Amino acid sequence: MTTTFPRTAPSALGIDARGIARFLDALESTPDVEPHSIVLLRHGQVAAEGWWHPYAADRVHLLYSLSKSFTAAAVGIAVREGLVDLDATALSYFPELDADVTDERSRRIRVRHLLAMASGHREETLDRALASDPSNVVRGFLLLPPDDEPGTVFAYNQPCTYTLGAIVRRVSGGSLVEYLRPRLLEPLGIDDLAWRRDDTGAELGFSGCYAPTSAIAALGQLYLQRGVWNGERILDEEWVAAATRTQVDNPNEANPDWRQGYGFQFWMARHGFRGDGAYGQFCVVLPEQDLVLALTGQSPDMQAVLDAAWQHLLPAVDAPDLDAGADAGLEARLASLGLPPVHGDPLPDLAALGTVPTAGDVQGLDAVAFARDDASWRLAATVDGRELSVPLGEGEWAVESPLAASAAVRPGDGAILVDVRFVETPHLAHLRVDLHARTATAEWQTQPLHDGPLTLRRPAD
């Protein structure tokens, strides 16, 4: 029963380092895939880990829907403590809504249905729930009559997970993070985890969790160890078994690793099971190989990430032609990972440029300006009337958390190109400043799902 993650050469764990290197090659060369971090565990030991600069081991990363698996763990612990009953109705935890919720199918939605995304609704209900009751997502959700009997159909549905988080808050009398800290986070050595909250002060549950890659790996290892950590049982073995097997079929999902069935806030896959979040946040657990793969990134093509894992990583496990001599090369490569900065000509004197109005799809970004800071330039962006300031690296990333930026002059037309990474999230913004027209445009590489430039960072506790 693993309690720490000692570092061991891949070959000592039966993994050919060449396969890991080929996996890295695929991540770095596949369109619509951008890796930010990898932690690969086997037998509870680190076979490989690395962060693509400017991302770093000690920095949290927005997990998007991988947050759901942490919410589910809170439910599992509450079940073990006798605070939550899987067969109780969701409505029973909110008796103040009893008179409002009259639809019989809504009244029959059970906790286990919420966990399995099987509330009986055929499609996502978040927008409709918020329209029904903007101040109470649970009420808005339960006021939407299911299309089918709960437990019979799958639909990825954010209010299911939000309601699970609300149930844990209701039975524990505190927040999700407060409940998880002594029961999950501290035992697993997770010392930094924060959660985006809604206007009511409640954690989103279905998204918004910020945690380091090591926390993803630890959660996967806990499930791999069937709920036991350091000799202490945190989750019941029956819970782990139920959470990681198909509870409801989902044959209509487009991608092969998304139509293998759904458990309790975990997806089944062609190999093992996983939690995942938008743009490539992964906790992949492979019980047959005794392996956990934790990944973060900015990858719209998430199926391509899994395809690469199945093509390159799996054959490397217990490979008959394992090459121990490849370990050192992989170690050096993992220590030097990085995302390319902006390349071009050196920046000119920008002091006289002044404030430049900005257009584009980065909402709230009104204007930009440049100022000298010792030996380097800084970008000052006016966002919703507030200033966001970041140093600019030339030929490199300048990091001032939660931002990293790189800039250069594009050869040919003299436009200034600036890339700004929000390094506690997947997201990257591209800025182009036309020196002659004194105009600027800003575009997201990937669109944030529930935050903007001022909130793309670890929330305060």
mmCIF file of C-alpha atoms in Angstrom, residues 80-307:
data_model
loop_
_atom_site.group_PDB
_atom_site.id
_atom_site.type_symbol
_atom_site.label_atom_id
_atom_site.label_comp_id
_atom_site.label_asym_id
_atom_site.label_seq_id
_atom_site.Cartn_x
_atom_site.Cartn_y
_atom_site.Cartn_z
ATOM 1 C CA ARG A 80 -18.416 5.644 4.466
ATOM 2 C CA GLU A 81 -19.163 7.965 7.403
ATOM 3 C CA GLY A 82 -22.882 7.233 7.158
ATOM 4 C CA LEU A 83 -23.747 10.805 6.208
ATOM 5 C CA VAL A 84 -24.965 10.009 2.683
ATOM 6 C CA ASP A 85 -27.064 7.095 1.403
ATOM 7 C CA LEU A 86 -26.649 6.187 -2.261
ATOM 8 C CA ASP A 87 -30.266 5.083 -2.454
ATOM 9 C CA ALA A 88 -31.711 8.181 -0.828
ATOM 10 C CA THR A 89 -33.353 10.668 -3.142
ATOM 11 C CA ALA A 90 -31.585 13.908 -3.912
ATOM 12 C CA LEU A 91 -34.697 15.748 -2.751
ATOM 13 C CA SER A 92 -34.488 14.171 0.705
ATOM 14 C CA TYR A 93 -31.372 16.257 1.423
ATOM 15 C CA PHE A 94 -33.236 19.466 0.599
ATOM 16 C CA PRO A 95 -36.564 19.170 2.438
ATOM 17 C CA GLU A 96 -37.218 22.873 1.965
ATOM 18 C CA LEU A 97 -37.776 22.114 -1.752
ATOM 19 C CA ASP A 98 -40.303 19.323 -1.182
ATOM 20 C CA ALA A 99 -43.355 21.434 -1.954
ATOM 21 C CA ASP A 100 -41.769 22.926 -5.076
ATOM 22 C CA VAL A 101 -40.631 19.711 -6.747
ATOM 23 C CA THR A 102 -43.791 17.972 -7.874
ATOM 24 C CA ASP A 103 -42.659 15.926 -10.876
ATOM 25 C CA GLU A 104 -42.523 12.272 -9.842
ATOM 26 C CA ARG A 105 -39.412 11.486 -11.861
ATOM 27 C CA SER A 106 -37.572 14.409 -10.290
ATOM 28 C CA ARG A 107 -38.608 13.141 -6.898
ATOM 29 C CA ARG A 108 -37.160 9.708 -7.748
ATOM 30 C CA ILE A 109 -33.653 10.929 -8.652
ATOM 31 C CA ARG A 110 -31.317 9.160 -6.228
ATOM 32 C CA VAL A 111 -27.770 9.979 -5.173
ATOM 33 C CA ARG A 112 -26.451 7.076 -7.218
ATOM 34 C CA HIS A 113 -28.213 8.494 -10.285
ATOM 35 C CA LEU A 114 -26.460 11.829 -9.790
ATOM 36 C CA LEU A 115 -23.099 10.070 -9.495
ATOM 37 C CA ALA A 116 -23.692 8.130 -12.719
ATOM 38 C CA MET A 117 -24.943 11.117 -14.757
ATOM 39 C CA ALA A 118 -28.199 9.237 -15.036
ATOM 40 C CA SER A 119 -30.753 11.707 -13.700
ATOM 41 C CA GLY A 120 -33.102 10.843 -16.559
ATOM 42 C CA HIS A 121 -32.413 14.029 -18.507
ATOM 43 C CA ARG A 122 -31.296 13.461 -22.082
ATOM 44 C CA GLU A 123 -29.004 16.480 -22.291
ATOM 45 C CA GLU A 124 -27.068 19.029 -20.291
ATOM 46 C CA THR A 125 -29.378 21.068 -18.035
ATOM 47 C CA LEU A 126 -27.092 23.732 -16.530
ATOM 48 C CA ASP A 127 -28.377 26.683 -18.551
ATOM 49 C CA ARG A 128 -31.996 25.670 -18.019
ATOM 50 C CA ALA A 129 -31.435 25.126 -14.302
ATOM 51 C CA LEU A 130 -29.898 28.588 -13.954
ATOM 52 C CA ALA A 131 -32.744 30.093 -15.973
ATOM 53 C CA SER A 132 -35.260 28.354 -13.722
ATOM 54 C CA ASP A 133 -33.588 29.604 -10.524
ATOM 55 C CA PRO A 134 -30.477 31.793 -10.943
ATOM 56 C CA SER A 135 -29.771 31.779 -7.208
ATOM 57 C CA ASN A 136 -30.246 28.062 -6.468
ATOM 58 C CA VAL A 137 -28.874 25.563 -8.995
ATOM 59 C CA VAL A 138 -30.185 22.564 -7.049
ATOM 60 C CA ARG A 139 -33.718 23.930 -7.049
ATOM 61 C CA GLY A 140 -33.504 24.900 -10.707
ATOM 62 C CA PHE A 141 -32.258 21.408 -11.585
ATOM 63 C CA LEU A 142 -34.902 19.533 -9.600
ATOM 64 C CA LEU A 143 -37.633 21.685 -11.148
ATOM 65 C CA LEU A 144 -36.690 20.317 -14.606
ATOM 66 C CA PRO A 145 -38.691 17.123 -15.197
ATOM 67 C CA PRO A 146 -36.451 14.273 -16.437
ATOM 68 C CA ASP A 147 -37.167 12.996 -19.953
ATOM 69 C CA ASP A 148 -36.862 9.363 -18.846
ATOM 70 C CA GLU A 149 -36.860 7.342 -15.671
ATOM 71 C CA PRO A 150 -33.792 8.167 -13.541
ATOM 72 C CA GLY A 151 -31.090 5.542 -13.909
ATOM 73 C CA THR A 152 -31.986 4.578 -17.474
ATOM 74 C CA VAL A 153 -30.150 7.093 -19.696
ATOM 75 C CA PHE A 154 -26.772 8.834 -19.660
ATOM 76 C CA ALA A 155 -26.302 12.564 -20.205
ATOM 77 C CA TYR A 156 -23.245 14.513 -19.113
ATOM 78 C CA ASN A 157 -24.971 16.990 -16.853
ATOM 79 C CA GLN A 158 -23.215 19.557 -14.640
ATOM 80 C CA PRO A 159 -26.073 20.040 -12.133
ATOM 81 C CA CYS A 160 -25.802 16.362 -11.185
ATOM 82 C CA THR A 161 -22.318 17.019 -9.795
ATOM 83 C CA TYR A 162 -23.228 20.423 -8.396
ATOM 84 C CA THR A 163 -26.034 18.757 -6.445
ATOM 85 C CA LEU A 164 -23.610 16.117 -5.105
ATOM 86 C CA GLY A 165 -21.378 18.898 -3.804
ATOM 87 C CA ALA A 166 -24.391 20.613 -2.259
ATOM 88 C CA ILE A 167 -25.363 17.365 -0.509
ATOM 89 C CA VAL A 168 -21.881 17.044 1.018
ATOM 90 C CA ARG A 169 -22.000 20.654 2.170
ATOM 91 C CA ARG A 170 -25.457 20.104 3.634
ATOM 92 C CA VAL A 171 -24.567 16.969 5.632
ATOM 93 C CA SER A 172 -21.139 18.217 6.755
ATOM 94 C CA GLY A 173 -22.054 21.800 7.568
ATOM 95 C CA GLY A 174 -18.997 23.172 5.747
ATOM 96 C CA SER A 175 -17.440 23.572 2.334
ATOM 97 C CA LEU A 176 -16.218 20.766 0.093
ATOM 98 C CA VAL A 177 -12.589 21.720 0.658
ATOM 99 C CA GLU A 178 -13.098 21.893 4.425
ATOM 100 C CA TYR A 179 -14.657 18.437 4.359
ATOM 101 C CA LEU A 180 -11.939 16.952 2.155
ATOM 102 C CA ARG A 181 -8.935 18.488 3.882
ATOM 103 C CA PRO A 182 -8.616 16.165 6.926
ATOM 104 C CA ARG A 183 -10.217 13.166 5.212
ATOM 105 C CA LEU A 184 -8.508 13.115 1.798
ATOM 106 C CA LEU A 185 -6.110 15.982 1.145
ATOM 107 C CA GLU A 186 -3.932 15.738 4.254
ATOM 108 C CA PRO A 187 -3.666 11.925 4.230
ATOM 109 C CA LEU A 188 -2.638 11.980 0.556
ATOM 110 C CA GLY A 189 -0.155 14.802 1.079
ATOM 111 C CA ILE A 190 -2.118 17.273 -1.081
ATOM 112 C CA ASP A 191 -1.172 20.619 0.422
ATOM 113 C CA ASP A 192 -2.598 22.957 -2.223
ATOM 114 C CA LEU A 193 -6.118 22.630 -3.595
ATOM 115 C CA ALA A 194 -8.628 25.403 -4.140
ATOM 116 C CA TRP A 195 -12.049 25.606 -5.732
ATOM 117 C CA ARG A 196 -13.826 28.264 -7.748
ATOM 118 C CA ARG A 197 -17.096 29.262 -6.052
ATOM 119 C CA ASP A 198 -20.320 30.600 -7.496
ATOM 120 C CA ASP A 199 -22.124 33.748 -6.423
ATOM 121 C CA THR A 200 -23.653 31.903 -3.470
ATOM 122 C CA GLY A 201 -20.219 30.966 -2.121
ATOM 123 C CA ALA A 202 -20.573 27.284 -3.053
ATOM 124 C CA GLU A 203 -17.861 25.351 -4.870
ATOM 125 C CA LEU A 204 -18.888 24.543 -8.430
ATOM 126 C CA GLY A 205 -18.219 20.862 -7.832
ATOM 127 C CA PHE A 206 -18.428 19.985 -11.525
ATOM 128 C CA SER A 207 -15.466 22.240 -12.386
ATOM 129 C CA GLY A 208 -13.252 24.945 -10.943
ATOM 130 C CA CYS A 209 -10.876 22.809 -8.862
ATOM 131 C CA TYR A 210 -7.230 23.935 -8.946
ATOM 132 C CA ALA A 211 -4.607 21.390 -7.874
ATOM 133 C CA PRO A 212 -1.053 20.358 -8.749
ATOM 134 C CA THR A 213 -0.399 17.368 -11.004
ATOM 135 C CA SER A 214 0.819 15.378 -8.006
ATOM 136 C CA ALA A 215 -2.689 15.645 -6.513
ATOM 137 C CA ILE A 216 -4.174 14.110 -9.671
ATOM 138 C CA ALA A 217 -1.687 11.260 -9.433
ATOM 139 C CA ALA A 218 -2.447 10.737 -5.740
ATOM 140 C CA LEU A 219 -6.198 10.506 -6.348
ATOM 141 C CA GLY A 220 -5.601 7.940 -9.084
ATOM 142 C CA GLN A 221 -3.286 5.940 -6.829
ATOM 143 C CA LEU A 222 -5.910 5.932 -4.056
ATOM 144 C CA TYR A 223 -8.435 4.371 -6.427
ATOM 145 C CA LEU A 224 -5.818 1.966 -7.747
ATOM 146 C CA GLN A 225 -5.212 0.878 -4.141
ATOM 147 C CA ARG A 226 -8.946 0.276 -3.724
ATOM 148 C CA GLY A 227 -9.403 3.140 -1.279
ATOM 149 C CA VAL A 228 -6.568 2.429 1.173
ATOM 150 C CA TRP A 229 -3.703 4.844 1.864
ATOM 151 C CA ASN A 230 -0.861 4.295 4.317
ATOM 152 C CA GLY A 231 -2.801 1.455 5.892
ATOM 153 C CA GLU A 232 -5.847 3.646 6.427
ATOM 154 C CA ARG A 233 -9.074 3.038 4.568
ATOM 155 C CA ILE A 234 -10.345 6.303 3.124
ATOM 156 C CA LEU A 235 -12.914 4.936 0.662
ATOM 157 C CA ASP A 236 -14.828 1.686 1.029
ATOM 158 C CA GLU A 237 -13.706 -1.005 -1.381
ATOM 159 C CA GLU A 238 -17.332 -1.405 -2.490
ATOM 160 C CA TRP A 239 -17.432 2.298 -3.346
ATOM 161 C CA VAL A 240 -14.269 2.076 -5.445
ATOM 162 C CA ALA A 241 -15.593 -0.976 -7.268
ATOM 163 C CA ALA A 242 -18.888 0.755 -8.049
ATOM 164 C CA ALA A 243 -17.253 4.055 -9.003
ATOM 165 C CA THR A 244 -14.917 2.377 -11.484
ATOM 166 C CA ARG A 245 -17.319 0.089 -13.330
ATOM 167 C CA THR A 246 -20.078 0.941 -15.790
ATOM 168 C CA GLN A 247 -23.192 2.183 -14.044
ATOM 169 C CA VAL A 248 -24.912 3.386 -17.194
ATOM 170 C CA ASP A 249 -24.159 2.759 -20.868
ATOM 171 C CA ASN A 250 -23.294 5.683 -23.132
ATOM 172 C CA PRO A 251 -23.081 4.209 -26.657
ATOM 173 C CA ASN A 252 -23.892 7.502 -28.375
ATOM 174 C CA GLU A 253 -20.675 9.259 -27.354
ATOM 175 C CA ALA A 254 -18.600 10.146 -30.417
ATOM 176 C CA ASN A 255 -15.100 9.092 -29.341
ATOM 177 C CA PRO A 256 -14.197 5.483 -28.531
ATOM 178 C CA ASP A 257 -12.791 6.218 -25.082
ATOM 179 C CA TRP A 258 -15.939 8.158 -24.161
ATOM 180 C CA ARG A 259 -18.446 5.429 -25.059
ATOM 181 C CA GLN A 260 -17.193 2.611 -22.847
ATOM 182 C CA GLY A 261 -19.655 3.397 -20.052
ATOM 183 C CA TYR A 262 -19.731 5.742 -17.065
ATOM 184 C CA GLY A 263 -19.204 5.002 -13.379
ATOM 185 C CA PHE A 264 -19.400 7.415 -10.452
ATOM 186 C CA GLN A 265 -17.872 10.570 -11.969
ATOM 187 C CA PHE A 266 -15.323 8.400 -13.776
ATOM 188 C CA TRP A 267 -15.319 7.407 -17.426
ATOM 189 C CA MET A 268 -14.621 3.841 -18.419
ATOM 190 C CA ALA A 269 -12.098 3.564 -21.242
ATOM 191 C CA ARG A 270 -10.720 1.048 -23.703
ATOM 192 C CA HIS A 271 -8.083 0.479 -21.041
ATOM 193 C CA GLY A 272 -8.851 1.039 -17.369
ATOM 194 C CA PHE A 273 -10.844 4.069 -16.247
ATOM 195 C CA ARG A 274 -10.244 7.780 -15.889
ATOM 196 C CA GLY A 275 -11.379 11.166 -14.712
ATOM 197 C CA ASP A 276 -10.870 13.970 -17.183
ATOM 198 C CA GLY A 277 -11.442 17.649 -17.773
ATOM 199 C CA ALA A 278 -11.696 19.979 -20.739
ATOM 200 C CA TYR A 279 -8.538 20.666 -22.740
ATOM 201 C CA GLY A 280 -6.709 17.562 -21.576
ATOM 202 C CA GLN A 281 -6.704 17.229 -17.796
ATOM 203 C CA PHE A 282 -6.434 13.476 -17.160
ATOM 204 C CA CYS A 283 -6.293 10.987 -14.308
ATOM 205 C CA VAL A 284 -5.917 7.634 -16.083
ATOM 206 C CA VAL A 285 -5.876 4.481 -13.947
ATOM 207 C CA LEU A 286 -4.813 1.134 -15.436
ATOM 208 C CA PRO A 287 -5.324 -1.589 -12.810
ATOM 209 C CA GLU A 288 -4.002 -4.394 -15.015
ATOM 210 C CA GLN A 289 -0.677 -2.586 -15.369
ATOM 211 C CA ASP A 290 -0.700 -1.125 -11.811
ATOM 212 C CA LEU A 291 -0.208 2.257 -13.440
ATOM 213 C CA VAL A 292 -1.492 5.833 -13.008
ATOM 214 C CA LEU A 293 -1.036 8.544 -15.633
ATOM 215 C CA ALA A 294 -1.687 12.158 -14.620
ATOM 216 C CA LEU A 295 -1.649 14.814 -17.331
ATOM 217 C CA THR A 296 -2.496 18.479 -17.691
ATOM 218 C CA GLY A 297 -2.536 20.485 -20.888
ATOM 219 C CA GLN A 298 -4.266 22.674 -23.431
ATOM 220 C CA SER A 299 -5.492 19.944 -25.789
ATOM 221 C CA PRO A 300 -8.817 20.338 -27.597
ATOM 222 C CA ASP A 301 -8.268 16.896 -29.159
ATOM 223 C CA MET A 302 -8.444 14.843 -25.988
ATOM 224 C CA GLN A 303 -9.019 11.578 -27.841
ATOM 225 C CA ALA A 304 -5.640 12.043 -29.542
ATOM 226 C CA VAL A 305 -3.969 12.169 -26.108
ATOM 227 C CA LEU A 306 -5.461 8.815 -25.133
ATOM 228 C CA ASP A 307 -4.717 7.342 -28.558
#
